[in-house]
Coordinates of C-alpha atoms in Angstrom, one line a residue:
M1 CA 11.8 -55.3 100.7
F2 CA 9.2 -52.6 100.1
K3 CA 10.7 -49.7 101.9
H4 CA 12.3 -48.3 98.7
S5 CA 9.1 -48.7 96.7
L6 CA 7.3 -45.7 95.4
L7 CA 3.5 -45.9 96.0
I8 CA 1.1 -43.9 93.9
L9 CA -2.5 -43.9 95.1
L10 CA -5.2 -43.0 92.7
V11 CA -8.9 -42.4 93.5
S12 CA -10.1 -45.3 91.3
G13 CA -7.5 -47.7 92.8
F14 CA -3.8 -47.8 93.2
V15 CA -0.7 -48.5 91.1
I16 CA 2.6 -49.8 92.6
T17 CA 5.7 -48.5 90.8
R18 CA 9.0 -50.0 91.9
A19 CA 12.3 -48.3 92.0
S20 CA 14.8 -49.4 89.3
G21 CA 16.1 -52.9 89.8
E22 CA 13.3 -54.0 92.2
S23 CA 11.0 -56.9 91.3
L24 CA 7.9 -58.6 92.6
P25 CA 8.8 -61.4 95.1
G26 CA 9.5 -64.6 93.1
K27 CA 10.0 -62.9 89.7
L28 CA 12.9 -61.2 88.0
N29 CA 13.4 -59.7 84.5
V30 CA 16.9 -59.5 83.3
E31 CA 16.1 -56.2 81.5
Q32 CA 15.4 -54.5 84.8
P33 CA 18.7 -54.7 86.8
Q34 CA 20.2 -52.4 89.3
S35 CA 23.5 -52.6 87.4
T36 CA 24.9 -54.5 84.4
V37 CA 28.5 -55.1 83.2
V38 CA 28.8 -56.6 79.7
T39 CA 32.3 -57.9 79.1
L40 CA 32.7 -58.6 75.3
Y41 CA 35.1 -61.1 73.7
S42 CA 35.7 -61.8 70.1
D43 CA 33.2 -64.7 70.1
K44 CA 31.2 -64.3 73.3
A45 CA 30.2 -62.1 76.2
L46 CA 30.1 -62.4 79.9
V47 CA 27.0 -60.6 81.3
S48 CA 27.1 -59.8 85.0
Q49 CA 24.1 -58.2 86.6
R50 CA 22.9 -57.2 90.1
F51 CA 19.3 -57.2 91.2
N52 CA 17.2 -56.3 94.2
A53 CA 14.9 -59.4 93.9
Q54 CA 13.8 -62.0 96.5
P55 CA 12.4 -65.5 96.1
D56 CA 8.7 -66.1 96.9
G57 CA 7.4 -67.8 100.0
Q58 CA 8.4 -71.3 98.7
G59 CA 12.0 -70.1 97.9
S60 CA 11.3 -70.0 94.1
L61 CA 12.6 -67.3 91.8
K62 CA 11.4 -67.1 88.2
I63 CA 13.9 -65.4 85.9
A64 CA 12.5 -64.0 82.6
G65 CA 14.3 -62.6 79.6
L66 CA 17.5 -64.7 79.5
P67 CA 18.7 -65.3 75.9
I68 CA 17.9 -68.8 74.7
N69 CA 21.3 -69.1 73.1
R70 CA 23.6 -69.1 76.1
L71 CA 26.2 -71.4 77.6
D72 CA 23.9 -73.1 80.1
G73 CA 26.8 -74.3 82.3
S74 CA 27.9 -70.7 82.8
L75 CA 24.7 -69.6 84.5
N76 CA 25.5 -68.4 88.0
L77 CA 23.1 -67.1 90.7
E78 CA 24.1 -66.1 94.2
Y79 CA 23.0 -63.7 97.0
I80 CA 25.9 -62.2 98.8
D81 CA 25.6 -60.6 102.3
G82 CA 29.0 -59.8 103.6
D83 CA 30.9 -63.1 103.8
T84 CA 27.8 -65.2 103.5
V85 CA 26.8 -66.6 100.0
Y86 CA 23.4 -68.1 99.2
R87 CA 23.2 -70.3 96.1
P88 CA 20.1 -72.0 94.7
E89 CA 19.7 -75.7 95.4
D90 CA 18.3 -76.3 91.9
V91 CA 18.0 -74.3 88.7
F92 CA 15.5 -75.5 86.1
W93 CA 14.3 -74.4 82.7
Y94 CA 12.5 -75.9 79.6
Q95 CA 14.6 -76.5 76.6
G96 CA 14.1 -73.6 74.2
G97 CA 13.9 -73.5 70.4
L98 CA 11.7 -75.4 68.0
D99 CA 12.0 -79.2 68.3
R100 CA 9.2 -81.1 66.5
D101 CA 9.5 -84.3 68.5
N102 CA 9.7 -82.4 71.8
Y103 CA 6.7 -80.3 70.9
Y104 CA 4.5 -83.2 70.0
R105 CA 5.6 -85.4 72.9
N106 CA 4.3 -82.7 75.2
L107 CA 0.9 -82.8 73.4
V108 CA 0.2 -86.4 74.4
G109 CA -3.0 -86.6 76.3
K110 CA -4.1 -83.1 75.1
N111 CA -6.7 -81.9 72.7
V112 CA -5.5 -81.4 69.1
E113 CA -6.8 -80.7 65.7
L114 CA -6.2 -82.8 62.6
F115 CA -5.9 -81.3 59.1
G116 CA -4.6 -82.2 55.7
G117 CA -4.4 -85.8 54.3
G118 CA -7.5 -85.4 52.2
L119 CA -9.7 -84.2 55.1
N120 CA -12.4 -81.7 54.0
V121 CA -12.7 -80.2 57.5
A122 CA -10.5 -80.2 60.5
I123 CA -11.2 -83.0 63.0
Q124 CA -10.8 -82.5 66.7
G125 CA -9.5 -85.2 69.0
K126 CA -6.9 -86.3 71.6
L127 CA -3.3 -87.3 70.9
V128 CA -2.9 -90.6 72.8
S129 CA 0.6 -91.6 71.6
Y130 CA 3.6 -90.1 69.8
Q131 CA 7.0 -91.4 69.0
Q132 CA 9.7 -90.6 66.4
G133 CA 7.3 -88.8 64.0
V134 CA 4.4 -91.2 64.3
G135 CA 1.3 -90.4 66.5
L136 CA -2.1 -91.8 67.2
V137 CA -5.1 -89.5 67.6
E138 CA -8.5 -90.5 68.9
G139 CA -11.0 -88.3 67.1
N140 CA -14.1 -86.9 68.8
N141 CA -16.1 -88.7 66.1
G142 CA -15.0 -92.1 67.5
R143 CA -12.4 -92.9 64.9
Q144 CA -8.6 -93.2 65.3
Y145 CA -6.1 -91.5 63.0
L146 CA -2.5 -92.4 62.4
I147 CA -0.1 -89.4 62.0
D148 CA 3.1 -90.1 60.1
Y149 CA 5.3 -87.1 59.5
H150 CA 7.5 -89.1 57.1
D151 CA 4.5 -89.1 54.7
P152 CA 4.5 -85.6 53.0
Q153 CA 0.8 -86.1 52.0
G154 CA -0.3 -87.4 55.4
L155 CA -2.3 -85.9 58.3
R156 CA -0.9 -83.1 60.5
I157 CA -1.9 -82.1 64.0
L158 CA -2.1 -78.8 65.8
S159 CA -2.4 -78.1 69.5
Q160 CA -5.7 -76.5 70.6
A161 CA -4.0 -75.2 73.8
S162 CA -0.5 -74.0 74.6
S163 CA 1.9 -76.8 75.6
E164 CA 4.5 -76.6 78.3
T165 CA 7.2 -76.1 75.7
Q166 CA 5.4 -73.2 74.1
G167 CA 3.5 -71.8 77.1
E168 CA 4.3 -69.6 80.0
N169 CA 6.9 -71.8 81.6
L170 CA 9.2 -71.6 78.6
K171 CA 9.8 -67.9 79.4
Y172 CA 11.4 -68.6 82.7
V173 CA 14.4 -70.1 84.3
R174 CA 13.4 -71.2 87.8
A175 CA 15.8 -71.1 90.7
D176 CA 14.9 -72.9 93.9
F177 CA 16.5 -71.6 97.1
G178 CA 14.5 -74.0 99.3
Q179 CA 14.3 -72.9 102.9
Q180 CA 17.3 -70.6 102.8
S181 CA 16.5 -67.1 104.3
V182 CA 18.5 -65.2 101.7
S183 CA 19.7 -61.7 102.1
G184 CA 21.8 -59.2 100.2
P185 CA 21.8 -58.3 96.5
L186 CA 21.3 -61.0 93.9
K187 CA 24.2 -61.5 91.4
L188 CA 23.5 -63.2 88.1
S189 CA 26.0 -63.9 85.4
Y190 CA 26.0 -66.0 82.2
I191 CA 28.0 -66.4 78.9
T192 CA 26.3 -66.0 75.6
P193 CA 27.7 -66.1 72.0
Q194 CA 24.9 -63.6 70.9
L195 CA 27.1 -60.6 72.0
S196 CA 30.6 -60.1 70.7
Y197 CA 33.0 -57.6 69.1
D198 CA 35.5 -57.5 66.3
S199 CA 38.3 -55.0 66.1
H200 CA 40.6 -53.9 63.3
Y201 CA 43.4 -51.3 62.8
R202 CA 43.4 -48.7 60.1
L203 CA 46.9 -47.5 59.4
T204 CA 47.0 -44.4 57.1
L205 CA 50.3 -43.6 55.5
L206 CA 51.1 -39.9 55.4
S207 CA 54.2 -38.1 54.0
H208 CA 57.7 -38.0 55.5
N209 CA 57.4 -41.5 57.1
Q210 CA 54.5 -40.4 59.2
G211 CA 51.3 -42.3 59.7
R212 CA 48.2 -42.6 61.9
L213 CA 47.0 -45.7 63.6
E214 CA 43.3 -46.1 64.5
L215 CA 41.6 -48.9 66.3
K216 CA 38.0 -49.5 65.4
T217 CA 35.6 -52.0 66.9
L218 CA 32.3 -53.5 65.7
L219 CA 29.9 -54.3 68.5
T220 CA 27.3 -57.0 67.8
N221 CA 24.2 -57.8 69.9
S222 CA 22.1 -60.6 68.3
A223 CA 20.0 -61.1 71.4
N224 CA 16.5 -59.7 71.9
I225 CA 17.7 -57.9 75.0
N226 CA 18.5 -54.1 75.2
F227 CA 21.6 -53.2 77.2
D228 CA 21.0 -49.4 77.5
Q229 CA 22.3 -48.7 81.0
A230 CA 25.2 -51.1 81.1
T231 CA 29.0 -50.8 81.5
I232 CA 30.4 -52.2 78.2
R233 CA 33.9 -53.6 78.3
L234 CA 36.2 -55.3 75.8
V235 CA 38.8 -58.0 76.6
A236 CA 41.6 -58.6 74.0
G237 CA 44.5 -61.1 74.0
G238 CA 45.4 -64.2 75.9
E239 CA 42.3 -66.3 75.0
G240 CA 44.0 -68.8 72.7
G241 CA 44.7 -72.3 74.1
V242 CA 43.0 -71.7 77.4
D243 CA 40.7 -74.4 78.7
E244 CA 37.1 -73.5 79.3
F245 CA 37.2 -73.7 83.1
Y246 CA 40.2 -71.4 83.4
Q247 CA 38.8 -69.0 80.8
Q248 CA 35.5 -68.7 82.6
S249 CA 37.3 -68.1 85.9
R250 CA 39.3 -65.3 84.3
M251 CA 36.2 -63.8 82.7
L252 CA 34.5 -63.7 86.1
K253 CA 37.6 -62.1 87.7
A254 CA 37.7 -59.4 85.0
S255 CA 34.0 -58.6 85.5
A256 CA 34.7 -58.0 89.2
M257 CA 37.0 -55.1 88.3
A258 CA 36.0 -51.4 88.8
D259 CA 33.4 -50.0 86.4
T260 CA 35.7 -47.3 85.0
A261 CA 39.0 -47.9 83.2
D262 CA 41.1 -46.2 80.5
Y263 CA 41.8 -47.8 77.2
G264 CA 43.9 -50.9 77.5
E265 CA 44.0 -51.4 81.3
R266 CA 46.1 -54.6 82.0
V267 CA 44.3 -57.4 83.8
G268 CA 46.7 -60.4 84.0
E269 CA 47.7 -61.2 80.5
V270 CA 44.8 -59.4 78.8
L271 CA 43.8 -55.8 77.9
L272 CA 40.5 -54.6 79.4
T273 CA 38.9 -51.6 77.7
T274 CA 35.9 -49.8 79.2
L275 CA 33.8 -48.0 76.6
P276 CA 32.6 -44.5 77.3
K277 CA 29.6 -44.0 79.5
G278 CA 26.4 -43.9 77.6
T279 CA 27.5 -46.7 75.2
V280 CA 24.4 -48.9 74.5
L281 CA 23.9 -52.3 73.0
P282 CA 20.3 -52.2 71.5
A283 CA 18.7 -55.6 70.8
N284 CA 19.6 -57.1 67.3
S285 CA 22.0 -54.3 66.5
R286 CA 25.5 -53.6 65.3
Q287 CA 27.6 -50.4 65.8
L288 CA 31.1 -49.3 64.8
M289 CA 33.2 -47.3 67.3
D290 CA 36.6 -45.7 67.3
L291 CA 38.7 -46.7 70.3
F292 CA 41.8 -44.5 69.7
S293 CA 43.7 -42.6 67.0
E294 CA 47.5 -42.2 67.4
P295 CA 50.2 -40.5 65.3
L296 CA 53.2 -42.7 64.3
H297 CA 56.7 -42.4 63.0
L298 CA 57.1 -45.3 60.5
E299 CA 60.2 -46.9 59.2
K300 CA 59.8 -48.6 55.8
L301 CA 61.8 -51.8 55.5
Y302 CA 62.1 -54.7 53.1
T303 CA 62.8 -58.1 54.7
L304 CA 63.9 -61.3 53.3
D305 CA 64.4 -64.6 55.2
V306 CA 66.8 -67.1 53.7
Y307 CA 67.9 -70.6 54.5
G308 CA 71.4 -70.8 53.1
R309 CA 72.2 -74.5 53.5
S310 CA 68.8 -75.5 52.0
T311 CA 69.6 -73.9 48.7
G312 CA 69.6 -76.6 46.1
G313 CA 71.6 -75.0 43.3
R314 CA 74.4 -72.5 43.2
T315 CA 72.2 -69.5 42.3
V316 CA 68.9 -68.3 43.6
T317 CA 67.4 -65.6 41.3
A318 CA 64.7 -62.9 41.6
E319 CA 63.6 -63.5 45.2
R320 CA 61.1 -60.9 46.3
P321 CA 61.5 -59.4 49.8
R322 CA 58.4 -58.4 51.8
L323 CA 57.5 -54.9 52.6
T324 CA 57.5 -54.3 56.4
W325 CA 56.5 -51.2 58.4
K326 CA 58.2 -50.8 61.8
F327 CA 57.0 -48.4 64.5
E328 CA 57.1 -48.0 68.3
A329 CA 53.9 -48.9 69.9
P330 CA 52.4 -45.7 71.4
L331 CA 50.4 -47.7 74.0
D332 CA 49.4 -51.3 74.7
L333 CA 48.0 -52.7 71.5
P334 CA 45.6 -55.7 71.4
P335 CA 46.0 -58.2 68.6
A336 CA 43.9 -57.5 65.5
Q337 CA 44.0 -57.3 61.7
V338 CA 45.5 -54.2 60.1
R339 CA 44.5 -52.5 56.9
V340 CA 46.9 -50.1 55.4
Y341 CA 45.5 -47.1 53.5
E342 CA 47.7 -45.1 51.1
Q343 CA 47.0 -42.0 49.1
D344 CA 46.7 -42.5 45.3
P345 CA 47.8 -39.9 42.6
D346 CA 44.2 -38.5 42.5
G347 CA 44.2 -37.7 46.2
G348 CA 42.0 -40.6 47.2
Y349 CA 42.9 -43.6 49.3
I350 CA 43.5 -47.2 48.4
I351 CA 44.0 -50.3 50.6
S352 CA 47.6 -51.0 49.8
G353 CA 48.2 -53.9 52.2
H354 CA 46.9 -56.2 55.0
S355 CA 48.7 -57.6 58.0
W356 CA 48.2 -58.9 61.5
L357 CA 49.4 -57.0 64.6
P358 CA 50.2 -59.3 67.5
K359 CA 49.7 -58.2 71.1
T360 CA 52.3 -55.4 71.6
T361 CA 53.4 -53.7 74.8
A362 CA 53.7 -49.9 74.9
G363 CA 57.2 -48.8 73.9
D364 CA 58.0 -52.1 72.1
N365 CA 58.7 -52.2 68.3
A366 CA 55.8 -53.4 66.2
W367 CA 56.5 -55.0 62.8
L368 CA 53.8 -55.2 60.1
T369 CA 54.7 -57.5 57.3
M370 CA 52.9 -56.9 54.0
G371 CA 53.0 -58.7 50.7
E372 CA 55.9 -59.2 48.3
A373 CA 57.7 -56.1 46.9
L374 CA 56.9 -55.0 43.4
A375 CA 60.1 -53.1 42.4
V376 CA 62.7 -54.7 44.8
R377 CA 64.4 -58.0 44.0
V378 CA 67.3 -60.0 45.5
E379 CA 69.7 -62.4 43.6
R380 CA 71.8 -64.6 45.8
N381 CA 74.8 -66.5 44.4
R382 CA 76.6 -69.2 46.4
V383 CA 80.2 -68.4 45.5
D384 CA 82.1 -71.1 47.4
V385 CA 81.6 -73.9 50.0
E386 CA 84.4 -74.9 52.3
Q387 CA 84.4 -77.8 54.7
K388 CA 86.4 -76.4 57.7
S389 CA 86.1 -79.5 59.8
S390 CA 83.7 -82.4 60.5
K391 CA 81.6 -80.0 62.6
E392 CA 81.7 -76.7 60.6
L393 CA 80.7 -75.7 57.1
V394 CA 81.5 -72.2 55.6
V395 CA 79.6 -70.8 52.6
K396 CA 80.6 -67.6 50.8
W397 CA 77.7 -65.6 49.3
Q398 CA 77.3 -62.7 46.8
V399 CA 74.0 -61.0 47.0
T400 CA 72.7 -58.3 44.6
V401 CA 69.8 -56.1 45.6
S402 CA 68.0 -54.1 42.9
N403 CA 65.9 -51.1 43.7
D404 CA 63.7 -50.0 40.8
Q405 CA 62.0 -47.2 42.8
Q406 CA 62.3 -43.4 43.1
D407 CA 63.2 -43.7 46.8
S408 CA 66.1 -45.3 48.5
I409 CA 65.3 -48.5 50.4
T410 CA 66.6 -50.5 53.4
L411 CA 66.7 -54.3 53.1
L412 CA 67.0 -56.6 56.2
L413 CA 68.4 -60.0 55.2
R414 CA 68.0 -62.6 57.9
E415 CA 69.6 -66.1 57.8
R416 CA 67.0 -68.4 59.4
D417 CA 69.0 -71.7 59.3
A418 CA 68.9 -73.1 62.8
N419 CA 72.5 -74.4 62.5
L420 CA 73.9 -71.0 61.7
I421 CA 76.9 -70.0 63.9
K422 CA 77.3 -66.5 62.6
L423 CA 77.6 -64.2 59.5
D424 CA 81.1 -63.0 58.9
S425 CA 83.4 -61.1 56.5
V426 CA 80.6 -58.7 55.5
R427 CA 81.2 -56.2 52.7
G428 CA 78.7 -53.7 51.4
A429 CA 76.2 -54.2 54.3
T430 CA 76.0 -53.7 58.0
L431 CA 76.0 -56.7 60.4
E432 CA 73.3 -55.8 62.9
K433 CA 73.0 -59.2 64.6
P434 CA 74.9 -62.5 64.2
D435 CA 72.1 -63.6 61.7
L436 CA 71.0 -60.2 60.3
L437 CA 72.4 -57.9 57.6
R438 CA 71.2 -54.4 56.8
V439 CA 71.6 -53.1 53.3
E440 CA 71.0 -49.5 52.0
V441 CA 70.2 -49.2 48.3
A442 CA 69.9 -45.8 46.5
A443 CA 66.9 -45.1 44.2
G444 CA 67.1 -46.8 40.8
T445 CA 70.3 -48.6 41.5
S446 CA 71.6 -52.1 42.3
K447 CA 74.1 -53.0 45.1
A448 CA 76.2 -56.1 45.5
I449 CA 77.2 -57.3 49.0
H450 CA 79.4 -60.2 50.1
Y451 CA 79.4 -62.2 53.3
T452 CA 80.4 -65.6 54.7
A453 CA 78.0 -67.9 56.6
K454 CA 79.3 -70.4 59.1
Y455 CA 77.1 -73.4 60.0
R456 CA 77.3 -76.3 62.3
R457 CA 77.3 -79.7 60.5

C-alpha cells in the first residue's frame, strides 16, 4: 500500500505526502481520486471514480465529501481484481440536511441550554425526553422545563455539544467490508441531480439560403465538490420512457467507455460527447460552452396540414401555413431547442423563431417548424362532393395561395386525413406523394390550384 508513497523527512519531525489518489487506511475523500468520469444528463449526472484506498483493520472504510443530494440507491462500491469483485457487506450513513425533530431526538440524554420564554439568563440542564416538538428538560437548578415548539413565545433549547447528526459522523458514508481481504482499485459511482447540462441550438440565417448551426451547452454544478481533473461527458437522447433500473444500467455502461471520444459518438440509442481535456466543473458554478458550429444549406418552405373530410362548411378562408426550414443534418444531432437568429435592417440580429429539433442522424433531413406565416395565406374551397360507392368518397378542391412577399415561396400542402386513399387530378401544383402537394408561388402574386381527394368511407 505504501510503496508508492513519497516520504519527506524533516529535522523537526516528518511529513507523509501521498501520491495522487492514495488515502490513509480506512478513509477516502471523493475529491482526491485517481481518476473521475462525470457523465452529464439533462437532469442528473453519473459520477464514476477510481481510488487507491483500503479499509482499516476492521474492514471499515469512511468516505468523505459525497454530495448530500444524491440518489442513495445508486451508490455503488466495489474492488475489482481481475475477475474477482469485492463489495461491502453494509453501507451506512447518517441522514443529512436539517431536520428539527431528528436533531432534537439525538439530544435526548445530553446537556442542553434553555433560552427564551421570559428567562433572564440561559439555564443549563439535560434533555430527558423529546417527541413531536415537545421536550422535557431537567435543569441543573433542580427544576423541570417543558419545551413546546408549537408555542412561538415558548422556551427553546440548544445543544452544548455536537450531536451525532451534526458531528463528525455526518461527514462520512461508512462501508463495511467485514473480513474480506480486498485487493485491486476501488471503484465508486453514484447519481446526483446537482450536476446536469442543458443544450440549445443557435441557427443563424445568412444570405442565399445559407445558415450556420451552433450547438451550445450550459454546464451546472450545484454541489460543493470541484471536478477539476475529470473527464466530462454529455449523453443526449433516448432517456424518455425508460424505467429507472434500465436507465441506471445504461448509464453505467456508458461510463465504462473509453475516456476519449469525438462529438456525438453513438452508444446504443444515445449520443455520447466527451468535452475537451481540461474542461473543469468548479463547485457551485455554471459555464457555457460551444460544442460545434456547422454551415448549412437551408430550404425555406411553408407547410399546411389539412383534414379535408373534417371541414364543416364549403369554404375555409385565410388559413396560415407555418414557416419551416429544411436542411440535411451535417452530423448526428441530439434533440434540443432551436433559436433562429435573423439579421434586421440595421445590421443587428433578432430572434425570429423558436423550434425543437428531434434526434436526427447525419445525412437525414431535419425539419424546423416555426410559427404561422405573416404574409402567406391559403383559401380552400370545397367545390364538389361525390359519393362513388358505399366505400369511397371523392371531394374536389380549389385552393388559392397568396404570397404578399418580395420573394417567391414554396408551399407544401399535406392531407392528414387517415382515410385518404390518394390525391388525384392535380392542376397548378406538383404531386410529390399520395398525400402531399408542392406549390410554387411568385413574389407578390396569388395562385389557384385544383385537385381531387379520394377517401375511404
